[in-house]
Amino acid sequence: MRLLKFLSALLLTIACLWQFNRPIPMGDKNIPPLGGFFNPFSGFWANAEPANHPGFKDIAISGLKGPVDVVYDDLMVPHIFAQHLEDAARVQGYITAQQRLWQMDITARKASGRLSEVIGEKTLKLDRLARRRGMVYAAENDLIGWSKSPTTMKLLNAYTEGVNAWLAQISPADWPIEYKLLDYKPEPWTPLKAALVTEAMAETLCAWEDDLENTNTFAQLGEEAFNYLYPEWNPKQQAVIPDTGQWVGIRPLLPPPFVASATNALGSIQETGTTKEWMNDGPISGSNNWALSGAKTRSGKPILCNDPHLNLTLPSIWFQVQIHTPEMNTYGVSLPGVPGVVIGFNEN
């Protein structure tokens, strides 16, 4: 009887281990294996963080030319103090990977059309779109352009080595929780992936058009109404630089001729329900910036501010950081996966 109980318990344990280490079908979707995720030694339990932030930390990674200190403020923003710019870039890559490795990875995957490798068929359309757009080709051309600047490539390579230094120091138990949820391994970072992250931002800013919607709206409303609603130059908008007549001959004073018909060669999207399905009815958004004269500020000095209107994401698109070296001192936000500060300020 004892042997029977033992064998039954053993078989039940083996069956549970087998079940928890294979995808679980849920309707038309699959849940990744849960065995690794709930593993008490390397599962999500290992991702718990101490309640107190580090405050100050020495970074010990190979390749540094001198000492580098990283101070964390009350908001967990890292402040990097280095004697060499390459060291600062190397440490920036290291600490960014500590906080945002999976974000960097999934951003590069989306840009290169590799989401379906880890998520499955549901992202095939996104992958095909990225590949048709030539995102990898664009990133490769970025590297060709960047390679013309030896300084740029030194910083990019140092940042890449910093990311990979952190990867080399961690075990699967330390992998970000998203890798455990999706059941795949992080890959080494490369300069090409940094370029892909840059192209992903370019796609967010530039890769949109509404040609078909405009064509159909024009066909429905006619030329006069269309030009009134969608002018090339909105008379209500105002340039930051005062208009003293210097724009004459540069901007169109009147909308250019627009020729289209319901049987345009582009084809017409057929009405299948509400007008929103075939007319250009989307919101207009865009970044803004403004300046305030020192005559209107308490300090007597001017203020310059800008607000990039980007997607609201979690994690945030940006990673705050200060970089201080003998040749520069800047604070602002970086793009995880790319060295330097994208939007920020210095002492001046």
CSV table of C-alpha atoms in Angstrom, one decimal:
chain,number,residue,atom,x,y,z
A,1,MET,CA,0.0,0.0,0.0
A,2,ARG,CA,2.9,2.4,0.8
A,3,LEU,CA,4.5,1.7,-2.5
A,4,LEU,CA,1.2,2.3,-4.3
A,5,LYS,CA,0.7,5.7,-2.5
A,6,PHE,CA,4.3,6.6,-3.4
A,7,LEU,CA,3.9,5.7,-7.1
A,8,SER,CA,0.6,7.6,-7.2
A,9,ALA,CA,2.1,10.7,-5.7
A,10,LEU,CA,5.1,10.4,-8.1
A,11,LEU,CA,2.9,10.0,-11.1
A,12,LEU,CA,0.8,13.0,-10.0
A,13,THR,CA,3.9,15.1,-9.5
A,14,ILE,CA,5.3,14.1,-12.9
A,15,ALA,CA,1.9,14.9,-14.6
A,16,CYS,CA,1.8,18.3,-12.9
A,17,LEU,CA,5.4,19.1,-13.9
A,18,TRP,CA,4.6,18.1,-17.5
A,19,GLN,CA,1.4,20.1,-17.6
A,20,PHE,CA,3.0,23.2,-16.1
A,21,ASN,CA,5.9,23.1,-18.5
A,22,ARG,CA,3.8,23.2,-21.7
A,23,PRO,CA,1.6,25.9,-23.2
A,24,ILE,CA,-2.0,25.9,-21.8
A,25,PRO,CA,-4.7,26.3,-24.5
A,26,MET,CA,-7.4,28.9,-23.6
A,27,GLY,CA,-9.9,29.1,-26.4
A,28,ASP,CA,-8.1,30.4,-29.5
A,29,LYS,CA,-5.1,31.5,-27.5
A,30,ASN,CA,-2.3,29.8,-25.5
A,31,ILE,CA,-0.9,30.7,-22.1
A,32,PRO,CA,2.8,30.3,-21.9
A,33,PRO,CA,4.0,27.5,-19.5
A,34,LEU,CA,3.4,28.5,-15.9
A,35,GLY,CA,6.0,26.1,-14.4
A,36,GLY,CA,8.9,28.4,-14.8
A,37,PHE,CA,6.9,31.4,-13.8
A,38,PHE,CA,5.9,29.9,-10.5
A,39,ASN,CA,9.2,28.2,-9.8
A,40,PRO,CA,10.1,29.2,-6.2
A,41,PHE,CA,13.8,29.6,-7.0
A,42,SER,CA,13.8,31.4,-10.4
A,43,GLY,CA,10.1,32.4,-11.0
A,44,PHE,CA,8.5,35.8,-10.4
A,45,TRP,CA,9.3,35.6,-6.7
A,46,ALA,CA,12.9,36.4,-7.6
A,47,ASN,CA,11.8,39.7,-9.1
A,48,ALA,CA,10.9,41.3,-5.7
A,49,GLU,CA,12.9,44.4,-5.0
A,50,PRO,CA,13.9,46.0,-1.7
A,51,ALA,CA,11.7,48.7,-0.3
A,52,ASN,CA,14.7,51.1,0.0
A,53,HIS,CA,16.3,52.5,-3.1
A,54,PRO,CA,20.1,52.2,-3.4
A,55,GLY,CA,20.8,55.9,-3.0
A,56,PHE,CA,24.5,55.5,-4.0
A,57,LYS,CA,26.1,52.7,-5.8
A,58,ASP,CA,29.5,51.9,-7.3
A,59,ILE,CA,29.3,50.3,-10.7
A,60,ALA,CA,32.0,47.7,-11.4
A,61,ILE,CA,32.1,46.6,-15.0
A,62,SER,CA,34.9,45.8,-17.3
A,63,GLY,CA,36.2,48.3,-19.9
A,64,LEU,CA,35.9,51.5,-17.8
A,65,LYS,CA,38.8,53.9,-18.1
A,66,GLY,CA,38.2,55.5,-14.7
A,67,PRO,CA,35.9,55.5,-11.6
A,68,VAL,CA,32.2,56.1,-12.2
A,69,ASP,CA,29.7,56.9,-9.5
A,70,VAL,CA,25.9,56.6,-9.8
A,71,VAL,CA,23.7,58.4,-7.3
A,72,TYR,CA,20.0,57.7,-7.2
A,73,ASP,CA,17.7,60.5,-5.9
A,74,ASP,CA,14.4,60.1,-4.1
A,75,LEU,CA,12.6,59.5,-7.4
A,76,MET,CA,15.1,56.7,-8.3
A,77,VAL,CA,16.6,58.9,-11.1
A,78,PRO,CA,20.2,57.8,-11.7
A,79,HIS,CA,22.9,60.6,-11.8
A,80,ILE,CA,26.0,59.3,-13.6
A,81,PHE,CA,29.4,61.0,-12.6
A,82,ALA,CA,32.3,59.9,-14.9
A,83,GLN,CA,35.7,61.1,-15.9
A,84,HIS,CA,35.2,59.9,-19.5
A,85,LEU,CA,32.2,60.2,-21.9
A,86,GLU,CA,32.7,56.6,-23.0
A,87,ASP,CA,32.5,55.4,-19.4
A,88,ALA,CA,29.3,57.4,-18.9
A,89,ALA,CA,27.8,55.8,-22.0
A,90,ARG,CA,28.9,52.3,-20.8
A,91,VAL,CA,27.3,52.8,-17.4
A,92,GLN,CA,24.2,54.4,-18.9
A,93,GLY,CA,23.7,51.2,-20.9
A,94,TYR,CA,24.3,49.1,-17.8
A,95,ILE,CA,21.8,50.8,-15.5
A,96,THR,CA,19.2,51.3,-18.3
A,97,ALA,CA,19.3,47.5,-18.9
A,98,GLN,CA,18.8,47.0,-15.2
A,99,GLN,CA,15.5,48.9,-15.3
A,100,ARG,CA,14.2,48.6,-18.9
A,101,LEU,CA,15.8,45.6,-20.7
A,102,TRP,CA,12.5,44.0,-21.8
A,103,GLN,CA,11.2,47.3,-23.0
A,104,MET,CA,14.3,47.7,-25.1
A,105,ASP,CA,14.0,44.2,-26.4
A,106,ILE,CA,10.3,44.3,-27.4
A,107,THR,CA,10.7,47.7,-29.0
A,108,ALA,CA,13.5,46.4,-31.3
A,109,ARG,CA,11.5,43.2,-32.0
A,110,LYS,CA,8.5,45.3,-33.1
A,111,ALA,CA,10.6,47.4,-35.4
A,112,SER,CA,12.3,44.4,-36.9
A,113,GLY,CA,9.1,42.3,-37.4
A,114,ARG,CA,10.0,39.7,-34.8
A,115,LEU,CA,7.2,39.9,-32.3
A,116,SER,CA,5.6,36.7,-33.4
A,117,GLU,CA,8.7,34.7,-32.4
A,118,VAL,CA,7.7,35.3,-28.8
A,119,ILE,CA,4.0,36.3,-28.8
A,120,GLY,CA,2.6,34.1,-31.6
A,121,GLU,CA,0.3,34.5,-34.6
A,122,LYS,CA,-1.6,37.4,-33.2
A,123,THR,CA,1.2,39.8,-34.1
A,124,LEU,CA,1.9,38.5,-37.6
A,125,LYS,CA,0.2,41.5,-39.2
A,126,LEU,CA,2.4,43.9,-37.2
A,127,ASP,CA,5.5,41.9,-38.2
A,128,ARG,CA,4.6,41.8,-41.9
A,129,LEU,CA,3.9,45.6,-41.8
A,130,ALA,CA,7.3,46.3,-40.2
A,131,ARG,CA,9.1,44.2,-42.8
A,132,ARG,CA,7.2,45.7,-45.7
A,133,ARG,CA,8.1,49.2,-44.4
A,134,GLY,CA,11.8,48.1,-44.4
A,135,MET,CA,12.5,49.0,-40.8
A,136,VAL,CA,15.6,46.8,-40.6
A,137,TYR,CA,16.9,48.3,-43.9
A,138,ALA,CA,16.4,51.8,-42.4
A,139,ALA,CA,18.2,50.8,-39.2
A,140,GLU,CA,21.1,49.4,-41.2
A,141,ASN,CA,21.3,52.7,-43.1
A,142,ASP,CA,21.3,54.5,-39.7
A,143,LEU,CA,24.4,52.5,-38.8
A,144,ILE,CA,26.1,53.4,-42.1
A,145,GLY,CA,25.5,57.1,-41.4
A,146,TRP,CA,26.5,56.9,-37.7
A,147,SER,CA,29.8,55.0,-38.6
A,148,LYS,CA,31.0,58.2,-40.4
A,149,SER,CA,31.4,59.7,-36.9
A,150,PRO,CA,34.0,57.7,-34.9
A,151,THR,CA,32.9,59.5,-31.7
A,152,THR,CA,29.3,58.4,-32.2
A,153,MET,CA,30.3,54.8,-32.8
A,154,LYS,CA,32.5,54.7,-29.7
A,155,LEU,CA,29.6,55.9,-27.5
A,156,LEU,CA,27.2,53.5,-29.2
A,157,ASN,CA,29.6,50.5,-28.7
A,158,ALA,CA,30.3,51.5,-25.1
A,159,TYR,CA,26.5,51.7,-24.4
A,160,THR,CA,26.0,48.3,-26.0
A,161,GLU,CA,28.8,46.8,-24.0
A,162,GLY,CA,27.3,48.2,-20.8
A,163,VAL,CA,23.9,46.6,-21.6
A,164,ASN,CA,25.6,43.2,-22.3
A,165,ALA,CA,27.8,43.6,-19.1
A,166,TRP,CA,24.6,43.6,-17.0
A,167,LEU,CA,23.2,40.6,-19.0
A,168,ALA,CA,26.3,38.6,-18.4
A,169,GLN,CA,26.1,39.2,-14.6
A,170,ILE,CA,22.5,38.0,-14.1
A,171,SER,CA,21.0,34.5,-14.0
A,172,PRO,CA,17.6,33.4,-15.3
A,173,ALA,CA,16.2,34.1,-11.9
A,174,ASP,CA,17.1,37.8,-12.4
A,175,TRP,CA,15.6,38.2,-15.8
A,176,PRO,CA,12.8,40.8,-16.0
A,177,ILE,CA,9.4,39.3,-15.2
A,178,GLU,CA,8.1,39.7,-18.8
A,179,TYR,CA,10.6,37.1,-20.0
A,180,LYS,CA,9.2,34.7,-17.5
A,181,LEU,CA,5.7,35.5,-18.5
A,182,LEU,CA,6.3,35.0,-22.2
A,183,ASP,CA,8.8,32.1,-21.7
A,184,TYR,CA,11.8,33.3,-23.7
A,185,LYS,CA,15.4,34.4,-23.2
A,186,PRO,CA,16.9,37.9,-23.5
A,187,GLU,CA,19.3,38.3,-26.4
A,188,PRO,CA,22.6,40.3,-26.4
A,189,TRP,CA,22.2,43.9,-27.3
A,190,THR,CA,23.7,45.2,-30.5
A,191,PRO,CA,24.2,48.6,-32.2
A,192,LEU,CA,21.6,47.5,-34.8
A,193,LYS,CA,19.0,47.1,-32.1
A,194,ALA,CA,19.8,50.6,-30.9
A,195,ALA,CA,19.1,51.8,-34.5
A,196,LEU,CA,15.9,49.8,-34.5
A,197,VAL,CA,14.8,51.6,-31.3
A,198,THR,CA,15.5,54.9,-33.1
A,199,GLU,CA,13.5,53.8,-36.1
A,200,ALA,CA,10.6,52.8,-33.8
A,201,MET,CA,10.5,56.4,-32.6
A,202,ALA,CA,10.7,57.6,-36.2
A,203,GLU,CA,7.8,55.4,-37.0
A,204,THR,CA,5.7,56.8,-34.2
A,205,LEU,CA,6.5,60.4,-35.3
A,206,CYS,CA,6.2,60.0,-39.1
A,207,ALA,CA,4.7,56.8,-40.3
A,208,TRP,CA,1.1,57.8,-40.9
A,209,GLU,CA,-1.0,59.0,-43.8
A,210,ASP,CA,-4.6,59.5,-44.6
A,211,ASP,CA,-4.6,59.6,-48.4
A,212,LEU,CA,-7.6,57.3,-48.9
A,213,GLU,CA,-9.6,59.0,-46.2
A,214,ASN,CA,-8.9,62.4,-47.7
A,215,THR,CA,-9.8,61.1,-51.2
A,216,ASN,CA,-13.2,59.8,-50.0
A,217,THR,CA,-13.9,62.9,-47.9
A,218,PHE,CA,-13.2,65.1,-50.9
A,219,ALA,CA,-15.5,63.0,-53.1
A,220,GLN,CA,-18.3,63.3,-50.5
A,221,LEU,CA,-17.9,67.0,-49.6
A,222,GLY,CA,-16.7,68.5,-52.8
A,223,GLU,CA,-13.7,70.8,-53.4
A,224,GLU,CA,-14.9,74.0,-51.7
A,225,ALA,CA,-16.0,72.3,-48.4
A,226,PHE,CA,-13.0,70.1,-48.3
A,227,ASN,CA,-10.5,73.0,-48.7
A,228,TYR,CA,-12.4,74.9,-46.1
A,229,LEU,CA,-12.3,72.1,-43.5
A,230,TYR,CA,-8.8,70.9,-44.4
A,231,PRO,CA,-6.7,73.9,-45.5
A,232,GLU,CA,-3.1,73.5,-46.4
A,233,TRP,CA,-2.4,76.5,-44.2
A,234,ASN,CA,-4.8,77.1,-41.3
A,235,PRO,CA,-5.3,80.8,-41.0
A,236,LYS,CA,-5.8,80.4,-37.2
A,237,GLN,CA,-2.4,78.9,-36.6
A,238,GLN,CA,0.6,81.1,-35.6
A,239,ALA,CA,4.3,80.5,-36.0
A,240,VAL,CA,6.6,80.9,-33.0
A,241,ILE,CA,8.5,83.5,-35.0
A,242,PRO,CA,6.3,86.6,-35.6
A,243,ASP,CA,5.0,86.9,-39.2
A,244,THR,CA,6.4,90.1,-40.6
A,245,GLY,CA,5.9,89.0,-44.2
A,246,GLN,CA,9.0,86.9,-44.5
A,247,TRP,CA,7.0,83.8,-45.3
A,248,VAL,CA,5.5,85.1,-48.5
A,249,GLY,CA,6.7,82.8,-51.3
A,250,ILE,CA,7.6,80.1,-48.9
A,251,ARG,CA,4.2,78.8,-47.6
A,252,PRO,CA,1.2,78.4,-49.9
A,253,LEU,CA,-1.2,81.3,-49.5
A,254,LEU,CA,-4.0,79.2,-50.9
A,255,PRO,CA,-4.5,75.4,-50.9
A,256,PRO,CA,-3.1,73.9,-54.1
A,257,PRO,CA,-5.5,72.3,-56.6
A,258,PHE,CA,-6.8,68.9,-55.5
A,259,VAL,CA,-8.2,66.6,-58.1
A,260,ALA,CA,-10.0,63.4,-57.0
A,261,SER,CA,-13.2,61.6,-57.7
A,262,ALA,CA,-15.2,58.7,-56.2
A,263,THR,CA,-13.7,56.5,-58.9
A,264,ASN,CA,-10.1,57.5,-58.2
A,265,ALA,CA,-7.4,55.1,-59.2
A,266,LEU,CA,-6.6,54.6,-55.5
A,267,GLY,CA,-10.0,53.1,-55.0
A,268,SER,CA,-12.8,54.3,-52.7
A,269,ILE,CA,-13.4,52.8,-49.3
A,270,GLN,CA,-17.1,51.8,-49.4
A,271,GLU,CA,-19.4,53.0,-46.8
A,272,THR,CA,-20.3,50.1,-44.5
A,273,GLY,CA,-21.8,51.9,-41.6
A,274,THR,CA,-21.1,55.2,-39.9
A,275,THR,CA,-19.3,58.0,-41.7
A,276,LYS,CA,-16.3,57.5,-39.4
A,277,GLU,CA,-15.4,54.4,-41.4
A,278,TRP,CA,-14.8,56.3,-44.6
A,279,MET,CA,-14.3,60.0,-43.8
A,280,ASN,CA,-11.3,61.8,-42.4
A,281,ASP,CA,-12.6,62.4,-38.9
A,282,GLY,CA,-9.5,61.7,-36.7
A,283,PRO,CA,-8.2,64.0,-34.0
A,284,ILE,CA,-5.2,66.2,-34.8
A,285,SER,CA,-2.4,66.0,-32.4
A,286,GLY,CA,1.2,67.3,-32.3
A,287,SER,CA,4.0,68.4,-30.0
A,288,ASN,CA,4.3,72.0,-28.8
A,289,ASN,CA,6.8,74.4,-27.4
A,290,TRP,CA,6.8,77.8,-25.9
A,291,ALA,CA,9.1,80.4,-24.5
A,292,LEU,CA,8.6,83.1,-21.8
A,293,SER,CA,10.5,86.3,-21.7
A,294,GLY,CA,12.7,87.0,-18.6
A,295,ALA,CA,10.6,90.2,-18.1
A,296,LYS,CA,7.7,87.9,-17.1
A,297,THR,CA,9.6,85.5,-14.8
A,298,ARG,CA,10.5,85.6,-11.1
A,299,SER,CA,14.2,84.9,-11.8
A,300,GLY,CA,14.4,87.4,-14.6
A,301,LYS,CA,15.7,84.7,-16.9
A,302,PRO,CA,13.7,83.3,-19.9
A,303,ILE,CA,12.1,79.9,-19.8
A,304,LEU,CA,11.9,77.5,-22.7
A,305,CYS,CA,9.6,74.5,-22.5
A,306,ASN,CA,8.5,71.8,-24.9
A,307,ASP,CA,6.0,69.0,-24.7
A,308,PRO,CA,6.3,66.0,-27.1
A,309,HIS,CA,2.8,64.5,-27.6
A,310,LEU,CA,3.7,60.8,-27.7
A,311,ASN,CA,1.9,57.7,-26.7
A,312,LEU,CA,1.1,57.0,-23.1
A,313,THR,CA,2.9,53.7,-22.3
A,314,LEU,CA,3.9,51.6,-19.4
A,315,PRO,CA,6.9,51.6,-19.0
A,316,SER,CA,7.2,55.2,-20.0
A,317,ILE,CA,8.8,56.0,-23.4
A,318,TRP,CA,11.5,57.9,-21.6
A,319,PHE,CA,14.1,57.1,-19.0
A,320,GLN,CA,15.3,60.0,-16.8
A,321,VAL,CA,19.0,60.4,-16.3
A,322,GLN,CA,21.8,62.9,-15.6
A,323,ILE,CA,25.2,62.5,-17.3
A,324,HIS,CA,28.1,64.5,-15.8
A,325,THR,CA,31.6,64.4,-17.3
A,326,PRO,CA,34.4,67.0,-17.6
A,327,GLU,CA,33.1,68.0,-21.0
A,328,MET,CA,29.3,68.0,-20.4
A,329,ASN,CA,26.7,68.0,-17.7
A,330,THR,CA,23.1,67.4,-18.9
A,331,TYR,CA,19.9,66.2,-17.3
A,332,GLY,CA,16.8,65.0,-19.1
A,333,VAL,CA,15.3,61.9,-20.6
A,334,SER,CA,16.9,59.2,-22.7
A,335,LEU,CA,15.3,56.6,-25.1
A,336,PRO,CA,15.9,53.2,-23.5
A,337,GLY,CA,18.3,51.4,-25.9
A,338,VAL,CA,20.1,54.5,-27.2
A,339,PRO,CA,22.9,56.4,-25.5
A,340,GLY,CA,22.7,60.0,-24.4
A,341,VAL,CA,19.9,62.5,-23.5
A,342,VAL,CA,17.2,63.1,-26.1
A,343,ILE,CA,15.4,66.0,-24.4
A,344,GLY,CA,17.0,67.8,-21.5
A,345,PHE,CA,19.0,70.8,-20.4
A,346,ASN,CA,22.5,71.8,-19.2
A,347,GLU,CA,23.8,74.7,-17.0
A,348,ASN,CA,23.1,77.2,-19.7
